[in-house]
Amino acid sequence: MPQDPNDEPASVLLERIKTEKERLIKEGKIKRSKKSGSSDTLHYENVPFEVPSSWVWCRLEDITVLIEDCPHTTAKDEGKGYPLVRTPNIGEGQLLLDGVHRVSKEVYDKRNVRAVPQVDDIIYAREAPAGNVAVIRENEQVCLGQRTVLIRPMNTLIDSVWLTYAMLTPYSRNHLISKATGSTVTHVNMASIRPFDLPLPPLSEQHRIVAEIKRWFALIDQIEQGKADLQTIIKQTKSKILDLAIHGKLVPQDPNDEPAIELLKRINPDFTPCDNEHSRKLPQNWCICRLKDLCSFLSRGKSPKYSENDKTYPVFAQKCNFKDGGISLEQARFLDPSTICKWSETYKLRTGDILVNSTGTGTVGRTRLFHESYLGQYPFVVPDSHVSVIRVIDDIIPQYLYAYISSSFIQRYLQDNLAGSTNQKELYIGVLENLVIFVPPFIEQQRIVQKIEELFTSIDEIQKALEV
């Protein structure tokens, strides 16, 4: 941002800080820096980079009244009391106090014997990992945990928020971390922090820099929130598309299509359609049945014997069903080759199989459509006992049934019919077998699947644009 020629130069500001520090030292309110011995302004010849003429290079200890290391002891989390700021609680500019460890008044006082953290003080993380800096704000009465440093800028003459941002710049981070020592866990020594060189702008410009950074950060937050809101809208839109699809409202019906009842009677001449409250709301050529009426194979997988060395035959487990979509065998474990004979061909997954996680809080009900391209170089993959396999007959398009089970309408039904405790939910195969399915004519299934793919492709292109 442009400089203002009317600003008091930073060199004059630095002299004012020096004078004020000497006054405070004489009054016994602060101690003279142990390292520098004096507050004399340094004259730099080989500066790290050029700065505006109104700026000046200085040391961190030149513009602070206190740089204090934390107690080198570990305080126990007592669950209530005063926040104990450890390195995970030091964010980029602000403290992260959600879930913070807390200590009693007695421990708080002991840890603050050398200095009590105040509003506008800065806390620096010097280890695990080093580099984050946060300013203490109103109503944040904290004490220091291990691996932290308390920095107190010269009151009224240094903008503490500006100094926080200055210490978060790539220059500051890299400069300090480059001096870190330690073989197992590196840490920044106090001897590197106190004389740390940084460029000082005039006080008025410090304030303007802070205001400009906050303006840009607010704009970025708006953009990020807008992206998050749009991601939510995208998710809701996909859910709505699936909901319309399974209720016969996504594509128009064709009276010339063979009714679904004829399709189901070809599968089973004795088939009798289900009659419930949904029947009257569906298109005329649709029919209602149970999932078991449509399947050539519907079963949980089996408990495998794993091999620790052989990596030939992967086992499909819950973790192969990714939360954000897709399937991967990268995290799969592998069958003991000597047990292959116990797995019939029926259990080997094939293109069009619908896989449903059937146990696990947070993952149960997650549904994916398998394709043999996921195998890569593996000869086959079999499911473990925590995954259910739905394999439909030829007259049902698996992509339609996958869309049906993936819809929020069916996912809610599955969640409402889980068994087990809160910590270990389970989807019994009987719930899947008796799941009510709205079946459209075969030709309409094709139209529905085509329309879903068309709409989802357009939505995914929007989503990719957001991630750029």
Short mmCIF file of C-alpha atoms in Angstrom, two decimals:
data_model
loop_
_atom_site.label_atom_id
_atom_site.label_comp_id
_atom_site.label_asym_id
_atom_site.label_seq_id
_atom_site.Cartn_x
_atom_site.Cartn_y
_atom_site.Cartn_z
CA MET A 1 0.00 0.00 0.00
CA PRO A 2 1.24 3.58 -0.63
CA GLN A 3 3.15 5.46 2.04
CA ASP A 4 1.97 8.81 3.45
CA PRO A 5 4.76 11.44 3.51
CA ASN A 6 3.05 13.05 6.51
CA ASP A 7 3.60 9.95 8.66
CA GLU A 8 6.14 10.23 11.45
CA PRO A 9 9.15 8.17 10.21
CA ALA A 10 9.76 4.85 11.88
CA SER A 11 13.24 6.01 12.88
CA VAL A 12 11.64 8.73 15.07
CA LEU A 13 9.16 6.18 16.40
CA LEU A 14 12.03 3.90 17.34
CA GLU A 15 13.69 6.73 19.29
CA ARG A 16 10.42 7.42 21.11
CA ILE A 17 10.19 3.74 22.00
CA LYS A 18 13.77 3.82 23.25
CA THR A 19 13.05 6.84 25.45
CA GLU A 20 9.88 5.28 26.84
CA LYS A 21 11.66 2.01 27.58
CA GLU A 22 14.43 3.84 29.47
CA ARG A 23 11.79 5.61 31.55
CA LEU A 24 10.06 2.33 32.40
CA ILE A 25 13.42 0.74 33.28
CA LYS A 26 14.30 3.60 35.66
CA GLU A 27 10.88 3.31 37.29
CA GLY A 28 11.44 -0.42 37.76
CA LYS A 29 8.44 -1.37 35.68
CA ILE A 30 10.41 -3.38 33.14
CA LYS A 31 13.86 -4.95 32.97
CA ARG A 32 16.56 -4.18 30.47
CA SER A 33 17.04 -6.86 27.82
CA LYS A 34 19.58 -9.42 28.95
CA LYS A 35 20.86 -10.00 25.44
CA SER A 36 21.31 -6.58 23.90
CA GLY A 37 22.45 -4.65 26.99
CA SER A 38 21.01 -1.44 25.58
CA SER A 39 18.29 -0.16 23.31
CA ASP A 40 20.63 1.60 20.90
CA THR A 41 19.24 1.65 17.39
CA LEU A 42 21.10 -0.73 15.11
CA HIS A 43 22.45 0.51 11.79
CA TYR A 44 22.01 -2.10 9.10
CA GLU A 45 24.26 -2.36 6.08
CA ASN A 46 23.23 -5.74 4.66
CA VAL A 47 19.47 -5.75 5.19
CA PRO A 48 17.36 -8.77 4.15
CA PHE A 49 15.43 -6.63 1.66
CA GLU A 50 14.80 -2.99 0.85
CA VAL A 51 11.96 -1.16 2.62
CA PRO A 52 10.34 2.26 2.06
CA SER A 53 12.36 5.26 3.21
CA SER A 54 9.96 5.95 6.06
CA TRP A 55 10.53 2.45 7.45
CA VAL A 56 13.49 1.18 9.47
CA TRP A 57 14.98 -2.18 10.31
CA CYS A 58 15.01 -3.09 14.01
CA ARG A 59 15.14 -6.01 16.38
CA LEU A 60 12.08 -7.56 17.98
CA GLU A 61 13.48 -6.70 21.42
CA ASP A 62 13.75 -3.02 20.36
CA ILE A 63 9.99 -2.63 20.06
CA THR A 64 8.84 -4.85 22.94
CA VAL A 65 8.97 -4.51 26.70
CA LEU A 66 8.88 -8.22 27.39
CA ILE A 67 9.84 -11.46 25.63
CA GLU A 68 9.31 -14.26 28.14
CA ASP A 69 9.69 -18.00 27.76
CA CYS A 70 7.02 -20.35 29.12
CA PRO A 71 7.50 -22.56 32.19
CA HIS A 72 9.26 -25.75 31.16
CA THR A 73 6.76 -28.00 32.92
CA THR A 74 3.63 -29.79 31.77
CA ALA A 75 0.37 -28.71 33.38
CA LYS A 76 -2.38 -31.31 33.71
CA ASP A 77 -5.71 -30.61 32.04
CA GLU A 78 -8.17 -30.09 34.93
CA GLY A 79 -11.19 -29.67 32.66
CA LYS A 80 -12.19 -26.29 34.05
CA GLY A 81 -10.62 -23.00 35.04
CA TYR A 82 -8.18 -20.87 33.04
CA PRO A 83 -7.21 -21.69 29.43
CA LEU A 84 -3.73 -23.20 29.09
CA VAL A 85 -2.40 -22.11 25.71
CA ARG A 86 -0.35 -24.87 24.08
CA THR A 87 0.97 -24.82 20.52
CA PRO A 88 -2.22 -26.38 19.03
CA ASN A 89 -4.13 -23.42 20.46
CA ILE A 90 -2.03 -20.86 18.60
CA GLY A 91 -3.58 -20.14 15.22
CA GLU A 92 -2.58 -17.68 12.54
CA GLY A 93 -3.43 -14.41 14.28
CA GLN A 94 -5.81 -15.64 16.96
CA LEU A 95 -6.03 -18.15 19.76
CA LEU A 96 -7.99 -21.34 19.13
CA LEU A 97 -9.61 -22.00 22.48
CA ASP A 98 -12.23 -24.59 21.54
CA GLY A 99 -11.37 -27.71 23.55
CA VAL A 100 -8.44 -25.94 25.23
CA HIS A 101 -6.91 -27.53 28.33
CA ARG A 102 -7.80 -25.71 31.53
CA VAL A 103 -6.09 -25.26 34.89
CA SER A 104 -6.96 -24.05 38.38
CA LYS A 105 -6.29 -20.57 39.79
CA GLU A 106 -3.35 -21.99 41.75
CA VAL A 107 -1.70 -23.42 38.63
CA TYR A 108 -2.56 -20.26 36.65
CA ASP A 109 -0.76 -18.09 39.24
CA LYS A 110 2.30 -20.37 39.35
CA ARG A 111 2.70 -20.37 35.58
CA ASN A 112 2.36 -16.59 35.43
CA VAL A 113 4.92 -15.72 38.13
CA ARG A 114 7.28 -14.15 35.60
CA ALA A 115 4.61 -12.41 33.53
CA VAL A 116 0.81 -12.41 33.41
CA PRO A 117 -0.45 -12.51 29.79
CA GLN A 118 -2.46 -9.38 28.97
CA VAL A 119 -4.77 -8.19 26.22
CA ASP A 120 -2.70 -7.30 23.11
CA ASP A 121 0.19 -9.51 24.20
CA ILE A 122 1.38 -11.94 21.54
CA ILE A 123 1.97 -15.68 21.99
CA TYR A 124 4.47 -17.38 19.69
CA ALA A 125 4.70 -21.14 19.12
CA ARG A 126 8.36 -22.04 19.09
CA GLU A 127 8.01 -25.80 18.71
CA ALA A 128 5.71 -28.60 17.50
CA PRO A 129 5.36 -26.92 15.06
CA ALA A 130 7.04 -23.54 15.29
CA GLY A 131 5.86 -20.38 13.59
CA ASN A 132 2.25 -19.65 14.49
CA VAL A 133 1.53 -16.39 16.29
CA ALA A 134 -1.64 -15.13 17.99
CA VAL A 135 -2.64 -11.93 19.77
CA ILE A 136 -4.56 -12.10 23.05
CA ARG A 137 -7.94 -10.40 22.71
CA GLU A 138 -10.48 -9.05 25.19
CA ASN A 139 -11.78 -11.59 27.73
CA GLU A 140 -9.00 -14.08 26.97
CA GLN A 141 -7.40 -14.64 30.39
CA VAL A 142 -4.83 -17.33 29.68
CA CYS A 143 -1.56 -18.83 30.84
CA LEU A 144 1.26 -20.32 28.81
CA GLY A 145 1.64 -24.01 28.11
CA GLN A 146 4.91 -25.57 27.02
CA ARG A 147 6.81 -24.48 23.89
CA THR A 148 5.31 -21.00 23.83
CA VAL A 149 6.71 -17.49 24.19
CA LEU A 150 4.97 -14.34 25.51
CA ILE A 151 5.76 -11.15 23.61
CA ARG A 152 4.55 -7.74 24.82
CA PRO A 153 4.86 -4.89 22.31
CA MET A 154 5.52 -1.35 23.52
CA ASN A 155 2.06 -0.14 24.52
CA THR A 156 0.56 2.65 22.31
CA LEU A 157 3.67 2.83 20.13
CA ILE A 158 3.44 -0.56 18.39
CA ASP A 159 0.23 -2.03 16.96
CA SER A 160 0.19 -5.56 18.39
CA VAL A 161 -2.01 -6.85 15.56
CA TRP A 162 0.44 -5.45 13.00
CA LEU A 163 3.33 -7.17 14.82
CA THR A 164 1.36 -10.43 14.83
CA TYR A 165 0.86 -10.23 11.07
CA ALA A 166 4.50 -9.22 10.60
CA MET A 167 5.63 -12.35 12.43
CA LEU A 168 3.32 -14.48 10.29
CA THR A 169 4.86 -13.35 6.99
CA PRO A 170 6.89 -15.91 5.03
CA TYR A 171 10.04 -13.85 5.71
CA SER A 172 9.56 -13.98 9.49
CA ARG A 173 8.52 -17.62 9.58
CA ASN A 174 11.39 -18.78 7.39
CA HIS A 175 13.94 -16.60 9.16
CA LEU A 176 13.07 -17.87 12.63
CA ILE A 177 12.48 -21.50 11.70
CA SER A 178 15.78 -21.58 9.81
CA LYS A 179 17.46 -21.01 13.17
CA ALA A 180 15.56 -23.84 14.87
CA THR A 181 17.63 -26.53 16.55
CA GLY A 182 17.02 -30.05 17.84
CA SER A 183 17.29 -33.48 16.26
CA THR A 184 14.03 -35.17 17.28
CA VAL A 185 11.80 -32.10 17.63
CA THR A 186 13.13 -28.79 16.33
CA HIS A 187 12.48 -25.62 18.31
CA VAL A 188 13.27 -21.92 18.00
CA ASN A 189 15.56 -20.73 20.79
CA MET A 190 14.89 -17.56 22.79
CA ALA A 191 18.32 -16.35 21.67
CA SER A 192 17.00 -16.29 18.09
CA ILE A 193 13.66 -14.67 18.93
CA ARG A 194 14.85 -11.63 20.89
CA PRO A 195 17.26 -10.22 18.26
CA PHE A 196 15.03 -11.19 15.33
CA ASP A 197 15.34 -8.54 12.59
CA LEU A 198 12.14 -7.10 11.15
CA PRO A 199 11.16 -4.01 9.16
CA LEU A 200 9.24 -1.40 11.14
CA PRO A 201 6.77 0.97 9.43
CA PRO A 202 5.52 4.25 10.92
CA LEU A 203 2.80 3.78 13.54
CA SER A 204 0.09 5.32 11.34
CA GLU A 205 1.05 2.96 8.53
CA GLN A 206 0.94 0.01 10.94
CA HIS A 207 -2.70 0.88 11.62
CA ARG A 208 -3.45 1.21 7.90
CA ILE A 209 -1.76 -2.13 7.16
CA VAL A 210 -3.88 -3.84 9.81
CA ALA A 211 -7.07 -2.26 8.47
CA GLU A 212 -6.20 -3.32 4.91
CA ILE A 213 -5.33 -6.88 5.94
CA LYS A 214 -8.58 -7.17 7.88
CA ARG A 215 -10.49 -5.86 4.86
CA TRP A 216 -8.92 -8.46 2.59
CA PHE A 217 -9.38 -11.23 5.15
CA ALA A 218 -13.06 -10.31 5.49
CA LEU A 219 -13.42 -10.46 1.71
CA ILE A 220 -11.67 -13.85 1.60
CA ASP A 221 -13.96 -15.10 4.38
CA GLN A 222 -16.98 -13.95 2.37
CA ILE A 223 -15.68 -15.78 -0.69
CA GLU A 224 -14.96 -18.94 1.32
CA GLN A 225 -18.38 -18.77 2.95
CA GLY A 226 -19.93 -18.25 -0.47
CA LYS A 227 -18.08 -21.31 -1.76
CA ALA A 228 -19.19 -23.32 1.28
CA ASP A 229 -22.78 -22.18 0.77
CA LEU A 230 -22.58 -23.11 -2.90
CA GLN A 231 -21.17 -26.52 -2.02
CA THR A 232 -24.16 -27.01 0.27
CA ILE A 233 -26.49 -25.95 -2.53
CA ILE A 234 -24.78 -28.40 -4.89
CA LYS A 235 -25.24 -31.23 -2.40
CA GLN A 236 -28.88 -30.28 -1.88
CA THR A 237 -29.43 -30.02 -5.63
CA LYS A 238 -28.03 -33.51 -6.25
CA SER A 239 -30.22 -34.83 -3.45
CA LYS A 240 -33.27 -33.16 -5.00
CA ILE A 241 -32.46 -34.63 -8.42
CA LEU A 242 -32.34 -38.14 -6.94
CA ASP A 243 -35.55 -37.52 -5.02
CA LEU A 244 -37.34 -36.42 -8.21
CA ALA A 245 -35.88 -39.39 -10.08
CA ILE A 246 -37.16 -42.07 -7.73
CA HIS A 247 -40.65 -40.54 -7.60
CA GLY A 248 -41.11 -40.40 -11.36
CA LYS A 249 -40.75 -36.63 -11.62
CA LEU A 250 -37.36 -36.22 -13.30
CA VAL A 251 -38.21 -37.30 -16.84
CA PRO A 252 -41.59 -37.52 -18.64
CA GLN A 253 -43.38 -40.85 -18.85
CA ASP A 254 -44.05 -42.54 -22.18
CA PRO A 255 -47.37 -44.45 -22.29
CA ASN A 256 -45.80 -46.77 -24.88
CA ASP A 257 -43.23 -48.07 -22.34
CA GLU A 258 -43.82 -51.60 -21.14
CA PRO A 259 -45.28 -51.31 -17.60
CA ALA A 260 -42.94 -52.27 -14.79
CA ILE A 261 -45.41 -54.93 -13.59
CA GLU A 262 -44.78 -56.90 -16.80
CA LEU A 263 -41.03 -56.72 -16.22
CA LEU A 264 -41.43 -58.02 -12.67
CA LYS A 265 -43.74 -60.84 -13.73
CA ARG A 266 -41.16 -61.99 -16.26
CA ILE A 267 -38.73 -62.22 -13.38
CA ASN A 268 -41.25 -64.05 -11.20
CA PRO A 269 -44.58 -65.14 -12.68
CA ASP A 270 -46.06 -65.25 -9.17
CA PHE A 271 -45.04 -61.71 -8.34
CA THR A 272 -47.63 -59.65 -6.49
CA PRO A 273 -46.96 -55.89 -6.32
CA CYS A 274 -46.74 -54.19 -2.94
CA ASP A 275 -49.65 -51.91 -2.17
CA ASN A 276 -48.98 -49.02 0.20
CA GLU A 277 -49.52 -45.30 0.52
CA HIS A 278 -46.89 -44.60 -2.16
CA SER A 279 -48.69 -46.58 -4.87
CA ARG A 280 -51.21 -43.84 -5.64
CA LYS A 281 -48.46 -41.18 -5.91
CA LEU A 282 -46.34 -42.94 -8.53
CA PRO A 283 -46.76 -42.79 -12.33
CA GLN A 284 -49.19 -45.30 -13.79
CA ASN A 285 -46.61 -47.59 -15.41
CA TRP A 286 -44.48 -47.86 -12.25
CA CYS A 287 -44.70 -50.67 -9.70
CA ILE A 288 -43.63 -51.25 -6.09
CA CYS A 289 -41.70 -54.30 -4.90
CA ARG A 290 -39.09 -55.32 -2.34
CA LEU A 291 -35.37 -55.12 -3.03
CA LYS A 292 -35.05 -58.91 -2.73
CA ASP A 293 -37.42 -59.23 -5.72
CA LEU A 294 -34.85 -57.53 -7.95
CA CYS A 295 -31.64 -59.27 -6.91
CA SER A 296 -29.66 -62.21 -8.14
CA PHE A 297 -27.34 -61.78 -5.12
CA LEU A 298 -28.02 -59.86 -1.91
CA SER A 299 -25.70 -60.65 0.97
CA ARG A 300 -23.16 -59.40 3.45
CA GLY A 301 -19.58 -60.31 2.69
CA LYS A 302 -17.59 -62.78 4.78
CA SER A 303 -14.94 -62.50 7.49
CA PRO A 304 -11.63 -63.09 5.70
CA LYS A 305 -8.36 -64.48 6.90
CA TYR A 306 -5.83 -61.81 6.05
CA SER A 307 -2.30 -62.12 4.77
CA GLU A 308 0.39 -59.83 6.12
CA ASN A 309 2.74 -60.44 3.21
CA ASP A 310 0.84 -61.47 0.07
CA LYS A 311 -0.70 -58.48 -1.77
CA THR A 312 -2.53 -60.31 -4.54
CA TYR A 313 -6.20 -60.52 -3.55
CA PRO A 314 -7.69 -57.39 -1.94
CA VAL A 315 -10.65 -57.37 0.43
CA PHE A 316 -13.23 -54.61 0.07
CA ALA A 317 -13.86 -52.97 3.46
CA GLN A 318 -15.76 -49.92 4.71
CA LYS A 319 -12.75 -47.65 4.31
CA CYS A 320 -12.68 -48.42 0.57
CA ASN A 321 -15.96 -46.46 0.33
CA PHE A 322 -14.76 -42.86 0.40
CA LYS A 323 -16.81 -40.33 2.36
CA ASP A 324 -16.76 -37.78 -0.46
CA GLY A 325 -17.55 -40.31 -3.17
CA GLY A 326 -15.63 -42.89 -5.14
CA ILE A 327 -13.99 -46.20 -4.41
CA SER A 328 -10.33 -47.05 -3.85
CA LEU A 329 -8.50 -50.23 -2.95
CA GLU A 330 -5.41 -48.39 -1.74
CA GLN A 331 -6.35 -48.96 1.90
CA ALA A 332 -7.53 -52.54 1.39
CA ARG A 333 -6.05 -55.48 3.24
CA PHE A 334 -5.39 -58.78 1.43
CA LEU A 335 -6.63 -62.34 1.55
CA ASP A 336 -4.51 -65.21 2.71
CA PRO A 337 -4.03 -67.04 -0.64
CA SER A 338 -4.64 -70.39 1.02
CA THR A 339 -8.27 -69.38 1.72
CA ILE A 340 -9.28 -68.46 -1.86
CA CYS A 341 -11.10 -71.78 -2.27
CA LYS A 342 -13.56 -70.68 0.43
CA TRP A 343 -14.78 -67.77 -1.71
CA SER A 344 -17.15 -68.72 -4.52
CA GLU A 345 -17.31 -66.75 -7.77
CA THR A 346 -20.53 -65.13 -6.52
CA TYR A 347 -18.60 -63.14 -3.91
CA LYS A 348 -16.17 -61.65 -6.41
CA LEU A 349 -17.32 -58.10 -7.06
CA ARG A 350 -18.31 -57.19 -10.61
CA THR A 351 -19.38 -54.11 -12.56
CA GLY A 352 -22.82 -52.92 -11.44
CA ASP A 353 -22.63 -54.29 -7.90
CA ILE A 354 -24.00 -51.83 -5.34
CA LEU A 355 -21.96 -51.80 -2.14
CA VAL A 356 -23.45 -50.61 1.15
CA ASN A 357 -21.45 -50.15 4.33
CA SER A 358 -23.40 -52.12 6.92
CA THR A 359 -21.65 -51.31 10.19
CA GLY A 360 -19.90 -48.40 11.83
CA THR A 361 -21.21 -45.14 13.26
CA GLY A 362 -20.85 -42.42 10.64
CA THR A 363 -20.21 -44.81 7.75
CA VAL A 364 -23.15 -47.22 7.85
CA GLY A 365 -25.44 -46.76 4.84
CA ARG A 366 -22.72 -45.26 2.64
CA THR A 367 -23.43 -46.55 -0.85
CA ARG A 368 -21.19 -46.90 -3.92
CA LEU A 369 -21.45 -48.45 -7.38
CA PHE A 370 -18.63 -50.83 -8.24
CA HIS A 371 -16.91 -51.01 -11.61
CA GLU A 372 -14.22 -53.51 -12.55
CA SER A 373 -11.90 -50.65 -13.52
CA TYR A 374 -11.36 -50.13 -9.77
CA LEU A 375 -9.48 -53.45 -9.73
CA GLY A 376 -6.47 -52.08 -11.54
CA GLN A 377 -3.95 -54.92 -11.70
CA TYR A 378 -5.75 -57.06 -9.10
CA PRO A 379 -7.46 -60.25 -10.39
CA PHE A 380 -10.55 -59.78 -8.20
CA VAL A 381 -11.80 -58.29 -4.94
CA VAL A 382 -14.19 -59.77 -2.35
CA PRO A 383 -16.22 -57.96 0.35
CA ASP A 384 -15.67 -58.38 4.06
CA SER A 385 -18.52 -58.92 6.51
CA HIS A 386 -19.05 -55.18 7.10
CA VAL A 387 -20.17 -54.56 3.51
CA SER A 388 -23.40 -55.69 1.83
CA VAL A 389 -23.49 -56.51 -1.87
CA ILE A 390 -26.59 -55.81 -4.00
CA ARG A 391 -26.47 -57.44 -7.44
CA VAL A 392 -29.58 -56.89 -9.57
CA ILE A 393 -31.05 -59.05 -12.31
CA ASP A 394 -30.56 -58.09 -15.96
CA ASP A 395 -33.94 -56.35 -16.31
CA ILE A 396 -33.01 -53.73 -13.72
CA ILE A 397 -30.41 -51.06 -14.48
CA PRO A 398 -27.97 -51.00 -11.53
CA GLN A 399 -27.31 -47.26 -11.94
CA TYR A 400 -31.01 -46.61 -11.31
CA LEU A 401 -31.07 -48.72 -8.16
CA TYR A 402 -27.82 -47.09 -7.00
CA ALA A 403 -29.43 -43.65 -7.42
CA TYR A 404 -32.50 -44.92 -5.57
CA ILE A 405 -30.56 -46.19 -2.55
CA SER A 406 -28.32 -43.09 -2.55
CA SER A 407 -31.30 -40.74 -2.33
CA SER A 408 -31.90 -38.91 0.94
CA PHE A 409 -35.35 -40.55 1.09
CA ILE A 410 -33.82 -44.05 1.33
CA GLN A 411 -30.74 -43.03 3.32
CA ARG A 412 -33.02 -41.62 6.03
CA TYR A 413 -35.00 -44.87 6.02
CA LEU A 414 -31.81 -46.91 6.45
CA GLN A 415 -30.61 -44.70 9.31
CA ASP A 416 -33.98 -45.04 11.03
CA ASN A 417 -33.80 -48.83 10.84
CA LEU A 418 -30.30 -49.45 12.13
CA ALA A 419 -29.73 -51.85 15.00
CA GLY A 420 -27.10 -51.87 17.72
CA SER A 421 -25.75 -49.36 20.23
CA THR A 422 -24.90 -45.72 19.67
CA ASN A 423 -21.22 -46.58 19.21
CA GLN A 424 -21.74 -49.52 16.87
CA LYS A 425 -24.68 -49.20 14.50
CA GLU A 426 -25.49 -52.08 12.14
CA LEU A 427 -27.61 -52.43 9.01
CA TYR A 428 -29.09 -55.92 8.99
CA ILE A 429 -29.43 -57.66 5.62
CA GLY A 430 -33.14 -58.15 6.35
CA VAL A 431 -33.67 -54.38 6.27
CA LEU A 432 -32.18 -54.28 2.78
CA GLU A 433 -34.10 -57.34 1.62
CA ASN A 434 -37.43 -55.77 2.56
CA LEU A 435 -36.57 -52.27 1.34
CA VAL A 436 -39.47 -50.90 -0.71
CA ILE A 437 -38.39 -50.06 -4.29
CA PHE A 438 -40.25 -47.87 -6.78
CA VAL A 439 -39.66 -49.57 -10.13
CA PRO A 440 -40.15 -47.65 -13.41
CA PRO A 441 -40.37 -49.32 -16.84
CA PHE A 442 -36.99 -50.49 -18.14
CA ILE A 443 -36.87 -47.81 -20.86
CA GLU A 444 -37.69 -45.11 -18.33
CA GLN A 445 -34.92 -46.40 -16.07
CA GLN A 446 -32.56 -45.70 -18.95
CA ARG A 447 -33.93 -42.19 -19.40
CA ILE A 448 -33.66 -41.48 -15.68
CA VAL A 449 -30.04 -42.67 -15.49
CA GLN A 450 -29.11 -40.65 -18.57
CA LYS A 451 -30.73 -37.52 -17.12
CA ILE A 452 -29.04 -37.94 -13.73
CA GLU A 453 -25.63 -38.36 -15.39
CA GLU A 454 -26.24 -35.29 -17.55
CA LEU A 455 -27.27 -33.10 -14.61
CA PHE A 456 -24.58 -34.41 -12.25
CA THR A 457 -21.89 -33.79 -14.90
CA SER A 458 -22.95 -30.15 -15.18
CA ILE A 459 -22.96 -29.78 -11.40
CA ASP A 460 -19.54 -31.43 -11.07
CA GLU A 461 -18.11 -28.97 -13.59
CA ILE A 462 -19.35 -26.12 -11.41
CA GLN A 463 -17.82 -27.78 -8.36
CA LYS A 464 -14.44 -28.19 -10.09
CA ALA A 465 -14.49 -24.52 -11.03
CA LEU A 466 -14.92 -23.67 -7.34
CA GLU A 467 -11.85 -25.69 -6.39
CA VAL A 468 -9.53 -23.88 -8.77
#
